[in-house]
Amino acid sequence: MTSSSLNTSFLSRADAGLAAVLTAGAALVVSLLVLIVLLLFKESWPVLNHFGFSKFFLDSSWYPSEGLFGLQAMLFASVACALGAVVLGAPLGIASALFCRFYAPPSLARSYRRLLELLAGIPSVVFGFWGLTVLVPIIGAWQPPGASLFTGMLILMLMILPTIALTSVTALESVPVAYLNGAMALGLARKAVILKVALPAARGGIWMGILLSAARALGETMAVVMVSGNVIRMPQSLFDPVRTLTANIALEMAYAVGDHRAALYVSGLLLTAAVAALALLALRFTKGAAHA
């Protein structure tokens, strides 16, 4: 047997071993996800079987001790906080990505990107603590009480901004240089190259980053608990205090029993379904990130 055939045989075994390890890892992740969903169904089934799913949308308010399990106000607050964070953060994130990719000198772009990576790694409780001690008093001096839906949006915007910016940079860097050079060879200005070529070619990756960031904002707990006011009611303005589904689970799970505890698992089931929908939507947009 020649040296070449020995090397080929060794590489084949190594590839097979790596494939087996990766397959096992993927199977483990899928199994954990399935187990989590099954747990949510199991724990929420007593109240779903007794009252039905519609009760959580038809009840006027949330008073579990009195048999009222209305989630409308908290569901609205969760969606509004996440949507507001995306509306505020997406333009800033995309602008940051365009600055890094097309305008900043290489050294400045690298430093700015490292800063975004550092910001992405800050724990949520630190954002919440900063928001509670700095942002809430500032907004409270303008529109009392300060802890509100708007403050929650701002904190979530700061938390998802680095993710949107970094994924957008990666998407823009994946655009083939030939596209950009061809557009410039046709005499297009830099602005036209960015708006007409780079952004359309990278839209799949950009949308994926935005949707995944929205999923993170929807599932955030600690920072929102600290700055949103934690009042269970439908807000009449951006400056009213609210409570999100995640905050409600964190605040009440420690003492909830019986139907109350099962209803909190229904909240977790709703959040999981919403995040799964966003993830599937993000996967659909990845098709636009590939280039022929």
Short mmCIF file of C-alpha atoms in Angstrom, two decimals:
data_model
loop_
_atom_site.label_atom_id
_atom_site.label_comp_id
_atom_site.label_asym_id
_atom_site.label_seq_id
_atom_site.Cartn_x
_atom_site.Cartn_y
_atom_site.Cartn_z
CA MET A 1 0.00 0.00 0.00
CA THR A 2 1.45 3.38 -1.02
CA SER A 3 1.86 6.42 1.21
CA SER A 4 -0.86 8.23 -0.74
CA SER A 5 -3.40 5.47 -0.18
CA LEU A 6 -2.52 5.36 3.54
CA ASN A 7 -3.10 9.10 3.83
CA THR A 8 -6.39 8.79 1.97
CA SER A 9 -7.56 5.99 4.25
CA PHE A 10 -6.62 7.98 7.36
CA LEU A 11 -8.46 11.08 6.11
CA SER A 12 -11.53 9.00 5.30
CA ARG A 13 -11.61 7.60 8.83
CA ALA A 14 -11.05 11.07 10.29
CA ASP A 15 -13.89 12.49 8.18
CA ALA A 16 -16.18 9.66 9.24
CA GLY A 17 -15.32 10.23 12.91
CA LEU A 18 -15.91 13.97 12.62
CA ALA A 19 -19.22 13.38 10.85
CA ALA A 20 -20.31 11.03 13.64
CA VAL A 21 -19.40 13.57 16.35
CA LEU A 22 -21.20 16.39 14.56
CA THR A 23 -24.27 14.23 13.95
CA ALA A 24 -24.37 13.28 17.63
CA GLY A 25 -24.06 16.92 18.63
CA ALA A 26 -26.87 17.97 16.29
CA ALA A 27 -29.07 15.12 17.56
CA LEU A 28 -28.40 16.22 21.16
CA VAL A 29 -29.45 19.80 20.39
CA VAL A 30 -32.65 18.65 18.67
CA SER A 31 -33.40 16.27 21.55
CA LEU A 32 -33.01 19.06 24.11
CA LEU A 33 -35.34 21.30 22.12
CA VAL A 34 -37.96 18.55 21.86
CA LEU A 35 -37.68 17.84 25.59
CA ILE A 36 -38.16 21.51 26.45
CA VAL A 37 -41.28 21.74 24.28
CA LEU A 38 -42.66 18.51 25.75
CA LEU A 39 -42.04 19.83 29.27
CA LEU A 40 -43.94 23.03 28.47
CA PHE A 41 -46.86 21.02 27.09
CA LYS A 42 -46.85 18.63 30.06
CA GLU A 43 -46.80 21.35 32.70
CA SER A 44 -49.37 23.55 30.96
CA TRP A 45 -51.74 20.72 30.04
CA PRO A 46 -53.79 20.74 33.31
CA VAL A 47 -54.95 24.32 32.80
CA LEU A 48 -55.32 23.95 29.02
CA ASN A 49 -57.39 20.82 29.46
CA HIS A 50 -59.56 22.45 32.12
CA PHE A 51 -60.12 25.90 30.63
CA GLY A 52 -59.02 25.72 27.01
CA PHE A 53 -56.54 27.92 25.21
CA SER A 54 -59.05 30.67 24.44
CA LYS A 55 -59.41 31.60 28.12
CA PHE A 56 -55.95 33.17 28.09
CA PHE A 57 -57.14 35.63 25.44
CA LEU A 58 -60.75 36.14 26.54
CA ASP A 59 -60.26 36.83 30.25
CA SER A 60 -60.21 40.53 31.03
CA SER A 61 -57.21 40.51 33.40
CA TRP A 62 -54.57 38.41 35.16
CA TYR A 63 -55.73 37.35 38.65
CA PRO A 64 -54.81 33.64 38.91
CA SER A 65 -56.08 33.37 42.48
CA GLU A 66 -59.55 34.35 41.19
CA GLY A 67 -59.39 32.13 38.11
CA LEU A 68 -58.62 34.95 35.67
CA PHE A 69 -55.75 34.23 33.30
CA GLY A 70 -55.87 37.00 30.70
CA LEU A 71 -52.51 37.37 28.95
CA GLN A 72 -53.48 40.06 26.43
CA ALA A 73 -51.78 42.98 28.19
CA MET A 74 -48.55 41.09 28.81
CA LEU A 75 -48.50 39.59 25.32
CA PHE A 76 -49.02 43.04 23.83
CA ALA A 77 -46.22 44.46 26.01
CA SER A 78 -43.83 41.68 24.94
CA VAL A 79 -44.53 42.18 21.24
CA ALA A 80 -44.49 45.98 21.51
CA CYS A 81 -41.14 46.02 23.35
CA ALA A 82 -39.54 43.68 20.81
CA LEU A 83 -41.02 45.48 17.81
CA GLY A 84 -40.05 48.91 19.14
CA ALA A 85 -36.51 47.71 19.81
CA VAL A 86 -36.21 46.41 16.24
CA VAL A 87 -37.67 49.58 14.71
CA LEU A 88 -35.19 51.70 16.68
CA GLY A 89 -32.21 49.35 16.42
CA ALA A 90 -32.34 48.08 12.83
CA PRO A 91 -31.54 51.44 11.12
CA LEU A 92 -28.69 52.10 13.55
CA GLY A 93 -27.33 48.57 13.15
CA ILE A 94 -27.41 48.70 9.36
CA ALA A 95 -25.86 52.17 9.39
CA SER A 96 -23.07 50.88 11.63
CA ALA A 97 -22.47 47.97 9.24
CA LEU A 98 -22.30 50.29 6.23
CA PHE A 99 -19.85 52.52 8.09
CA CYS A 100 -17.59 49.56 8.89
CA ARG A 101 -17.77 48.10 5.38
CA PHE A 102 -17.61 51.13 3.11
CA TYR A 103 -16.59 54.30 4.93
CA ALA A 104 -14.32 53.64 7.91
CA PRO A 105 -10.53 53.20 7.46
CA PRO A 106 -9.53 49.55 8.08
CA SER A 107 -8.02 50.24 11.51
CA LEU A 108 -11.07 52.20 12.67
CA ALA A 109 -13.43 49.56 11.24
CA ARG A 110 -11.62 46.82 13.18
CA SER A 111 -11.74 48.83 16.42
CA TYR A 112 -15.42 49.64 15.94
CA ARG A 113 -16.23 46.01 15.25
CA ARG A 114 -14.41 44.92 18.42
CA LEU A 115 -16.45 47.51 20.33
CA LEU A 116 -19.66 46.02 18.94
CA GLU A 117 -18.53 42.54 19.94
CA LEU A 118 -17.80 43.79 23.46
CA LEU A 119 -21.23 45.41 23.64
CA ALA A 120 -22.86 42.16 22.50
CA GLY A 121 -21.19 40.30 25.37
CA ILE A 122 -22.38 42.56 28.20
CA PRO A 123 -24.81 40.65 30.49
CA SER A 124 -28.43 41.72 30.33
CA VAL A 125 -28.52 42.46 34.05
CA VAL A 126 -25.84 45.12 33.51
CA PHE A 127 -27.99 46.77 30.84
CA GLY A 128 -30.93 46.60 33.22
CA PHE A 129 -28.96 48.06 36.12
CA TRP A 130 -27.73 50.93 33.94
CA GLY A 131 -31.22 51.53 32.65
CA LEU A 132 -32.67 51.54 36.17
CA THR A 133 -30.12 53.98 37.60
CA VAL A 134 -29.57 56.25 34.57
CA LEU A 135 -32.24 55.91 31.90
CA VAL A 136 -35.32 55.60 34.13
CA PRO A 137 -34.58 58.84 36.08
CA ILE A 138 -33.89 60.75 32.84
CA ILE A 139 -37.14 59.63 31.21
CA GLY A 140 -39.00 60.02 34.52
CA ALA A 141 -38.02 63.69 34.69
CA TRP A 142 -39.56 64.13 31.24
CA GLN A 143 -42.49 61.70 31.39
CA PRO A 144 -43.14 60.13 34.82
CA PRO A 145 -42.84 57.48 36.14
CA GLY A 146 -39.83 56.65 33.92
CA ALA A 147 -40.10 52.87 34.12
CA SER A 148 -42.26 52.25 31.08
CA LEU A 149 -42.82 50.55 27.74
CA PHE A 150 -40.58 53.12 26.05
CA THR A 151 -37.72 52.52 28.48
CA GLY A 152 -38.01 48.78 27.84
CA MET A 153 -37.79 49.44 24.11
CA LEU A 154 -34.65 51.54 24.53
CA ILE A 155 -32.88 48.95 26.69
CA LEU A 156 -33.75 46.13 24.29
CA MET A 157 -32.61 48.29 21.38
CA LEU A 158 -29.18 48.69 22.98
CA MET A 159 -29.01 44.93 23.57
CA ILE A 160 -29.88 43.86 20.01
CA LEU A 161 -28.03 46.65 18.19
CA PRO A 162 -24.64 44.83 18.18
CA THR A 163 -26.21 41.64 16.82
CA ILE A 164 -27.90 43.48 13.96
CA ALA A 165 -24.73 45.42 13.19
CA LEU A 166 -22.40 42.40 13.24
CA THR A 167 -24.68 40.17 11.15
CA SER A 168 -25.16 43.01 8.67
CA VAL A 169 -21.40 43.51 8.38
CA THR A 170 -20.97 39.79 7.70
CA ALA A 171 -23.72 39.88 5.08
CA LEU A 172 -22.20 42.90 3.35
CA GLU A 173 -18.73 41.30 3.37
CA SER A 174 -20.18 38.21 1.71
CA VAL A 175 -21.28 40.23 -1.33
CA PRO A 176 -18.84 39.28 -4.14
CA VAL A 177 -16.33 42.03 -4.86
CA ALA A 178 -17.06 41.52 -8.56
CA TYR A 179 -20.56 42.93 -8.01
CA LEU A 180 -19.18 46.11 -6.49
CA ASN A 181 -16.37 46.50 -9.00
CA GLY A 182 -18.77 45.99 -11.88
CA ALA A 183 -21.11 48.65 -10.55
CA MET A 184 -18.26 51.12 -10.11
CA ALA A 185 -16.97 50.30 -13.60
CA LEU A 186 -20.36 51.36 -14.92
CA GLY A 187 -19.81 54.77 -13.35
CA LEU A 188 -22.10 54.44 -10.32
CA ALA A 189 -21.26 56.59 -7.31
CA ARG A 190 -20.54 54.98 -3.95
CA LYS A 191 -24.02 55.83 -2.69
CA ALA A 192 -25.63 54.15 -5.68
CA VAL A 193 -23.37 51.09 -5.33
CA ILE A 194 -24.42 50.71 -1.70
CA LEU A 195 -28.14 51.29 -2.24
CA LYS A 196 -28.57 49.52 -5.58
CA VAL A 197 -26.05 46.68 -5.35
CA ALA A 198 -24.63 45.95 -1.88
CA LEU A 199 -27.79 46.21 0.22
CA PRO A 200 -30.04 44.24 -2.17
CA ALA A 201 -27.40 41.51 -2.49
CA ALA A 202 -26.98 41.27 1.30
CA ARG A 203 -30.65 41.62 2.24
CA GLY A 204 -31.05 37.95 3.13
CA GLY A 205 -28.33 38.03 5.78
CA ILE A 206 -29.47 41.42 7.07
CA TRP A 207 -33.06 40.27 7.49
CA MET A 208 -31.89 37.11 9.21
CA GLY A 209 -29.95 39.16 11.77
CA ILE A 210 -32.93 41.45 12.37
CA LEU A 211 -35.35 38.57 12.91
CA LEU A 212 -33.01 36.68 15.22
CA SER A 213 -32.45 39.89 17.19
CA ALA A 214 -36.23 40.28 17.46
CA ALA A 215 -36.40 36.76 18.88
CA ARG A 216 -33.80 37.69 21.49
CA ALA A 217 -35.70 40.86 22.40
CA LEU A 218 -38.93 38.88 22.73
CA GLY A 219 -37.31 36.44 25.16
CA GLU A 220 -35.33 38.94 27.26
CA THR A 221 -36.23 38.98 30.94
CA MET A 222 -33.93 40.60 33.48
CA ALA A 223 -33.32 43.95 31.82
CA VAL A 224 -37.03 44.38 31.05
CA VAL A 225 -38.00 43.49 34.63
CA MET A 226 -35.79 46.29 35.91
CA VAL A 227 -36.95 49.12 33.64
CA SER A 228 -40.52 48.48 32.44
CA GLY A 229 -42.49 49.10 35.65
CA ASN A 230 -44.13 45.64 35.98
CA VAL A 231 -47.75 46.79 35.94
CA ILE A 232 -50.19 44.37 34.31
CA ARG A 233 -52.40 46.58 32.16
CA MET A 234 -52.82 47.56 28.55
CA PRO A 235 -50.68 50.68 28.02
CA GLN A 236 -52.36 53.83 26.78
CA SER A 237 -49.08 55.46 25.77
CA LEU A 238 -45.40 54.63 25.34
CA PHE A 239 -44.69 56.03 28.81
CA ASP A 240 -47.04 53.75 30.75
CA PRO A 241 -45.50 50.97 32.88
CA VAL A 242 -46.04 47.44 31.56
CA ARG A 243 -45.19 43.83 32.35
CA THR A 244 -44.02 41.38 29.68
CA LEU A 245 -44.65 37.65 29.62
CA THR A 246 -41.04 36.86 30.49
CA ALA A 247 -41.09 39.28 33.41
CA ASN A 248 -44.31 37.74 34.68
CA ILE A 249 -42.81 34.24 34.63
CA ALA A 250 -39.68 35.40 36.46
CA LEU A 251 -41.62 37.31 39.12
CA GLU A 252 -44.35 34.75 39.88
CA MET A 253 -42.88 31.30 39.27
CA ALA A 254 -41.27 31.18 42.74
CA TYR A 255 -44.62 31.08 44.54
CA ALA A 256 -47.07 29.88 41.85
CA VAL A 257 -48.91 26.60 42.47
CA GLY A 258 -51.67 24.63 40.76
CA ASP A 259 -53.43 26.36 37.86
CA HIS A 260 -51.37 29.50 38.46
CA ARG A 261 -48.14 27.59 37.84
CA ALA A 262 -49.60 25.82 34.81
CA ALA A 263 -50.70 29.18 33.37
CA LEU A 264 -47.13 30.44 33.60
CA TYR A 265 -46.06 27.45 31.53
CA VAL A 266 -48.70 28.46 28.96
CA SER A 267 -46.93 31.82 28.80
CA GLY A 268 -43.66 30.00 28.13
CA LEU A 269 -45.39 27.97 25.42
CA LEU A 270 -46.60 31.15 23.71
CA LEU A 271 -43.13 32.69 23.84
CA THR A 272 -41.55 29.52 22.46
CA ALA A 273 -44.04 29.47 19.58
CA ALA A 274 -43.34 33.13 18.78
CA VAL A 275 -39.57 32.65 18.84
CA ALA A 276 -39.87 29.50 16.69
CA ALA A 277 -41.93 31.45 14.14
CA LEU A 278 -39.28 34.16 13.97
CA ALA A 279 -36.53 31.55 13.60
CA LEU A 280 -38.35 29.85 10.73
CA LEU A 281 -38.89 33.21 9.07
CA ALA A 282 -35.18 33.96 9.46
CA LEU A 283 -34.29 30.63 7.84
CA ARG A 284 -36.47 31.56 4.88
CA PHE A 285 -34.53 34.78 4.42
CA THR A 286 -31.19 32.96 4.41
CA LYS A 287 -32.02 31.85 0.86
CA GLY A 288 -31.51 35.44 -0.21
CA ALA A 289 -28.06 35.53 1.39
CA ALA A 290 -26.57 33.06 -1.08
CA HIS A 291 -25.05 34.46 -4.25
CA ALA A 292 -24.87 32.79 -7.60
#
